[in-house]
Short mmCIF file of C-alpha atoms in Angstrom, two decimals:
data_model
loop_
_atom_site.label_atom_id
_atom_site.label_comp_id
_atom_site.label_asym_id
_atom_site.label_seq_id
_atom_site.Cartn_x
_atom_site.Cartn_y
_atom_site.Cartn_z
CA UNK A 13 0.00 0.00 0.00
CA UNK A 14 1.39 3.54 -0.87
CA UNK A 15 2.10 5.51 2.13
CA UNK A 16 5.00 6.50 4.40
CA UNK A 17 7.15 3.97 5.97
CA UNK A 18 9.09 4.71 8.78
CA UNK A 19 12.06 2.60 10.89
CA UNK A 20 12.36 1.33 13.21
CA UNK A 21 9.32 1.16 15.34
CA UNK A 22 10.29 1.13 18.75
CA UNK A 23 13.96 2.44 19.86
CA UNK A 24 15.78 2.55 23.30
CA UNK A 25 19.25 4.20 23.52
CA UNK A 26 21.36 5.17 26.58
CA UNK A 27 22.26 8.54 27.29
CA UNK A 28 24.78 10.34 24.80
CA UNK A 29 23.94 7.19 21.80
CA UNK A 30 23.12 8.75 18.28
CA UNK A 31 20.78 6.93 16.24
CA UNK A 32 19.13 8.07 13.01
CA UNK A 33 15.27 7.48 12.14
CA UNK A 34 14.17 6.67 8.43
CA UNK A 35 11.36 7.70 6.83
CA UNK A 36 10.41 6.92 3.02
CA UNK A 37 6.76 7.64 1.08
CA UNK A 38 6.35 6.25 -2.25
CA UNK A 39 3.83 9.03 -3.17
CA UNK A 40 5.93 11.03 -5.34
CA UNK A 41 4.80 14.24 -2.30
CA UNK A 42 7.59 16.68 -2.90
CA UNK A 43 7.04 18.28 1.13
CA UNK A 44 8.62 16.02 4.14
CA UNK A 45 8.47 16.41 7.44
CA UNK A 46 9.51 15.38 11.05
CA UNK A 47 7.42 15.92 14.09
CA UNK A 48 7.92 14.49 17.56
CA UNK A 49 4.78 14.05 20.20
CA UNK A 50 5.18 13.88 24.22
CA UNK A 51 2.53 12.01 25.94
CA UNK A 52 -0.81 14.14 26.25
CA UNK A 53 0.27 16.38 23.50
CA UNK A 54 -0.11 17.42 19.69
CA UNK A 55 2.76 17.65 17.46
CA UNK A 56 5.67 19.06 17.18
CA UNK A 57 7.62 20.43 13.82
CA UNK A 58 10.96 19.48 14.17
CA UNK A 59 12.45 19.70 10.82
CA UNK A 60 10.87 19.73 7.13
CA UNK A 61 11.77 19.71 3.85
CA UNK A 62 9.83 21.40 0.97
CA UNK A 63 11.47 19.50 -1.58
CA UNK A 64 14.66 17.08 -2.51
CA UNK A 65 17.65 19.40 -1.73
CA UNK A 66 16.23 21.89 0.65
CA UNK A 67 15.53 21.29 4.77
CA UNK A 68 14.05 23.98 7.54
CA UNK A 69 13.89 24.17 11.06
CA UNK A 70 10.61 24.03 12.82
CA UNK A 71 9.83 24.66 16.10
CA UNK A 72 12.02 22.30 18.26
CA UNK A 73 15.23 21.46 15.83
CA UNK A 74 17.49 21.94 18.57
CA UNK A 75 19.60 17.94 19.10
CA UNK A 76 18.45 17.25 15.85
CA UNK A 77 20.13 16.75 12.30
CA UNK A 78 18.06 16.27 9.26
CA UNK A 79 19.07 14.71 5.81
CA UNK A 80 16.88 14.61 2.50
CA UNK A 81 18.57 12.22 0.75
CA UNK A 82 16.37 12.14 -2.53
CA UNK A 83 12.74 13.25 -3.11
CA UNK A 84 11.10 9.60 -1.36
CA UNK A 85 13.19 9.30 1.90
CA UNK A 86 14.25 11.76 5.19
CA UNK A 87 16.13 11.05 8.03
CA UNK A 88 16.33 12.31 11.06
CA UNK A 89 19.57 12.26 13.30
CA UNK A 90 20.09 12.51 16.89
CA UNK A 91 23.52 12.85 17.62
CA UNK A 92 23.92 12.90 21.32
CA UNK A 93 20.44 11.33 22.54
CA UNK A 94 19.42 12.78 26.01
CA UNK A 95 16.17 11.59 27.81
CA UNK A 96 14.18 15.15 27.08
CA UNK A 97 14.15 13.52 23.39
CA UNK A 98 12.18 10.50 24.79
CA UNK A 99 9.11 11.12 22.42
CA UNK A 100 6.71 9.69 19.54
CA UNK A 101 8.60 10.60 16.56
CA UNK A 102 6.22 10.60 13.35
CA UNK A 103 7.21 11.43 9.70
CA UNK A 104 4.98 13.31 7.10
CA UNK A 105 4.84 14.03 3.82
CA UNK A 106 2.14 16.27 1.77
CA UNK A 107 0.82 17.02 -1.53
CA UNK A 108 -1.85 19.71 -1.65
CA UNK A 109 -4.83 18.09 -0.01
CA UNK A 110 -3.32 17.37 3.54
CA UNK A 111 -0.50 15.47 5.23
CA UNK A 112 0.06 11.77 4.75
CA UNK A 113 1.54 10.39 8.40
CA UNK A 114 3.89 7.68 8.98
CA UNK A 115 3.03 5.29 12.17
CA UNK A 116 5.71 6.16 14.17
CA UNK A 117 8.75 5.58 16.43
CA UNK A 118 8.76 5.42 19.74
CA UNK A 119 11.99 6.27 21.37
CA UNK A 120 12.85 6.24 24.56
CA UNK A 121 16.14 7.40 26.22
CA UNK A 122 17.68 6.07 29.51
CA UNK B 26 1.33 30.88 10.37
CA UNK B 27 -2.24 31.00 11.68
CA UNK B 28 -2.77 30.17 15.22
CA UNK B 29 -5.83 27.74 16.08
CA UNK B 30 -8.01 27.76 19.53
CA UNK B 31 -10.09 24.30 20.23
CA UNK B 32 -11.47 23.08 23.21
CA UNK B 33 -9.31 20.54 25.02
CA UNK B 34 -11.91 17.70 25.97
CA UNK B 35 -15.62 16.96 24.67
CA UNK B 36 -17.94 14.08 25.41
CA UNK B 37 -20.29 12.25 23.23
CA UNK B 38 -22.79 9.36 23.22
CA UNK B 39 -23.35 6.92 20.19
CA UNK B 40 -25.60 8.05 17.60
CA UNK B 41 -25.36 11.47 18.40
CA UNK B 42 -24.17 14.26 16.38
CA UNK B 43 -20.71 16.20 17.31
CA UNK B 44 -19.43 19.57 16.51
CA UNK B 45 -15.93 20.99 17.41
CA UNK B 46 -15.55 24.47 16.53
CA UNK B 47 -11.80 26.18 16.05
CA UNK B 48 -10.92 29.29 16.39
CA UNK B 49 -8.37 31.32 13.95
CA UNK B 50 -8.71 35.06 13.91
CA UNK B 51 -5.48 35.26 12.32
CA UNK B 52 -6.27 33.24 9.14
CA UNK B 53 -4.82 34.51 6.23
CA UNK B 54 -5.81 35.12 2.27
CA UNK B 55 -4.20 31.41 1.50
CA UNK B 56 -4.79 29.61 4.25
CA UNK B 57 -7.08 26.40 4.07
CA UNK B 58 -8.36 24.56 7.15
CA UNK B 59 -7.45 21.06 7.83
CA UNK B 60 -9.07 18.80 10.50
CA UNK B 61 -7.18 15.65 11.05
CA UNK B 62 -8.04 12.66 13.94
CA UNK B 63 -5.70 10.99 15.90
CA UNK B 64 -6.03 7.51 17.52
CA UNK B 65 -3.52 6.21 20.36
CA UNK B 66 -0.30 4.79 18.98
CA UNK B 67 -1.09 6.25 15.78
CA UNK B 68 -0.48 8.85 13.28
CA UNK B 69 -2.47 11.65 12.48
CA UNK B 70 -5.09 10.86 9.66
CA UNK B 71 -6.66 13.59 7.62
CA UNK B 72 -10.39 13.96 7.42
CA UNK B 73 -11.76 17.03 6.11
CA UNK B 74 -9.94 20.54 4.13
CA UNK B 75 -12.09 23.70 3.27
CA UNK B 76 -11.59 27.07 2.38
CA UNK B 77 -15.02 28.43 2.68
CA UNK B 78 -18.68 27.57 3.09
CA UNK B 79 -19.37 23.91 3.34
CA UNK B 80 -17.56 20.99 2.28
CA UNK B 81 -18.46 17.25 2.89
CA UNK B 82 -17.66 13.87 2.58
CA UNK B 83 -18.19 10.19 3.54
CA UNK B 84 -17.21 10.67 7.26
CA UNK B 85 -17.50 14.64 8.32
CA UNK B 86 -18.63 18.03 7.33
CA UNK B 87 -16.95 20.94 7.50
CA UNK B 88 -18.68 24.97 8.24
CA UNK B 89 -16.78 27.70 7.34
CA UNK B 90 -18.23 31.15 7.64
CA UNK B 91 -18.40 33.95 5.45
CA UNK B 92 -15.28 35.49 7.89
CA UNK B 93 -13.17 32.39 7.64
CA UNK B 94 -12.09 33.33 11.65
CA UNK B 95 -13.70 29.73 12.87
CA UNK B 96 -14.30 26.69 11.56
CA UNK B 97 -16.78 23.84 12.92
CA UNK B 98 -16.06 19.82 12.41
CA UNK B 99 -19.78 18.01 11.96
CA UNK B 100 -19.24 14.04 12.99
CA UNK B 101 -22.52 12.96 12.01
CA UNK B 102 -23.96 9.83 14.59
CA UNK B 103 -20.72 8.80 16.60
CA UNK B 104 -19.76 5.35 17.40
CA UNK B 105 -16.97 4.32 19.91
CA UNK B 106 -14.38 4.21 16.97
CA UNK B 107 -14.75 8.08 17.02
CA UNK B 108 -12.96 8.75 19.79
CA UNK B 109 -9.89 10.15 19.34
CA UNK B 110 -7.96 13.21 19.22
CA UNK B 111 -9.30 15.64 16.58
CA UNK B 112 -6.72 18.46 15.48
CA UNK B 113 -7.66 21.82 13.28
CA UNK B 114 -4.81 23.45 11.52
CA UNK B 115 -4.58 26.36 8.98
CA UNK B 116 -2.15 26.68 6.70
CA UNK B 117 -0.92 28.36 2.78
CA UNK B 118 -1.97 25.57 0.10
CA UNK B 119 1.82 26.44 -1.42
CA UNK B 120 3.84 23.04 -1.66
CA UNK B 121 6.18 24.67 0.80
CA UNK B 122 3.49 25.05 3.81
CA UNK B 123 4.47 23.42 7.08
CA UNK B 124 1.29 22.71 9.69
CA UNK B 125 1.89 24.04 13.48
CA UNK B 126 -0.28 21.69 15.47
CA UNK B 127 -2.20 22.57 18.41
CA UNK B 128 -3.40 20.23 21.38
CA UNK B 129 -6.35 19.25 19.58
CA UNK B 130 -9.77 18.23 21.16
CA UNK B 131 -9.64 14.79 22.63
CA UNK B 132 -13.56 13.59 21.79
CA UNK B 133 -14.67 10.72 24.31
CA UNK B 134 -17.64 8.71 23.01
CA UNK B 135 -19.54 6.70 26.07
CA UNK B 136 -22.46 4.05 25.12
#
């Protein structure tokens, strides 16, 4: 089924660990995206990209690397994990009638 | 980037009808409203988009008025499987646009 794929599903990494989260849609959406979501909360931009080539900050990049490596797949990089990134990380990507959302990683940091 | 206003909890029983009105004074020119609903250990899914009046399909309806500064979800006769997190966003219809979401409604449905 088309959609967005993301890996791996569930994560746990020690303190100071990097680890990078995939994400691919096979959609042909030019607009990617990374959000994270605490527990009780909405979403969080982290990072997008508007097309192949191009990446933004959102609104909590900080510990976080991005990389659009072609127009289907972005990754998302934590360097130097710490447990404030324990979180529900989701990847999106969009044509013009609304986001298409991955299922998820959950990611917890000890 | 328009900012939205919903109300953080609403309850529900079966069969009845549901409306969830957002609030986004700040919405401009391009902007088009999005509703999307959330289940627990899941991704966001997208239900409805309008820019004005009325728009509907198979699961929701969507009322815009003539000022475009709120915006009301319709679920028509709720079941269980409705509840969930609902989430209204605004944002430019430009491929570039990037959605701020807000804490959404969480919609409880009892028997």
């Amino acid at each position: 089924n088309a959609g967005v794929t993301q890996t791996p599903k569930f994560q746990v990494l020690k303190t100071g660990q990097s680890m990078t989260l995939q994400c691919a849609q096979d959609m042909n959406h030019n607009s990617m995206y990374w959000y994270r979501q605490d527990p009780g909360m909405g979403l969080r931009l982290i990072y997008y990209s508007a097309s192949e080539g191009t990446t933004d900050k959102g609104e909590v990049p900080n510990g976080y690397n991005v990389s659009r490596l072609n127009k289907r797949e972005f990754s998302l990089r934590l360097e130097s994990a710490a447990p404030s990134q324990t979180s529900v990380y989701f990847c999106a990507s969009t044509a013009l009638r609304g986001y298409t959302f991955g299922s998820g990683t959950r990611l917890t940091v000890v | 980037l328009a900012k939205t206003t919903q109300p953080i909890s609403m309850d529900s029983y079966e069969g009845q009808e549901v409306n969830i009105t957002c609030s986004h004074n700040n919405i401009a020119t391009n902007d088009y409203i999005t509703w999307y609903q959330q289940f627990p250990s899941q991704g966001p899914r997208f239900i409805i988009q309008g820019y004005k009046t009325k728009v509907t399909n198979e699961v929701a309806s969507l009322f815009i008025p003539a000022d475009r500064k709120s915006s009301t979800l319709s679920l028509p006769r709720v079941s269980l499987s409705d509840t969930a997190v609902y989430y209204c966003l605004v944002g430019d219809m430009d491929s570039s646009y990037k959605l701020i979401f807000g804490s959404g409604t969480r919609l409880l449905v009892r028997p």
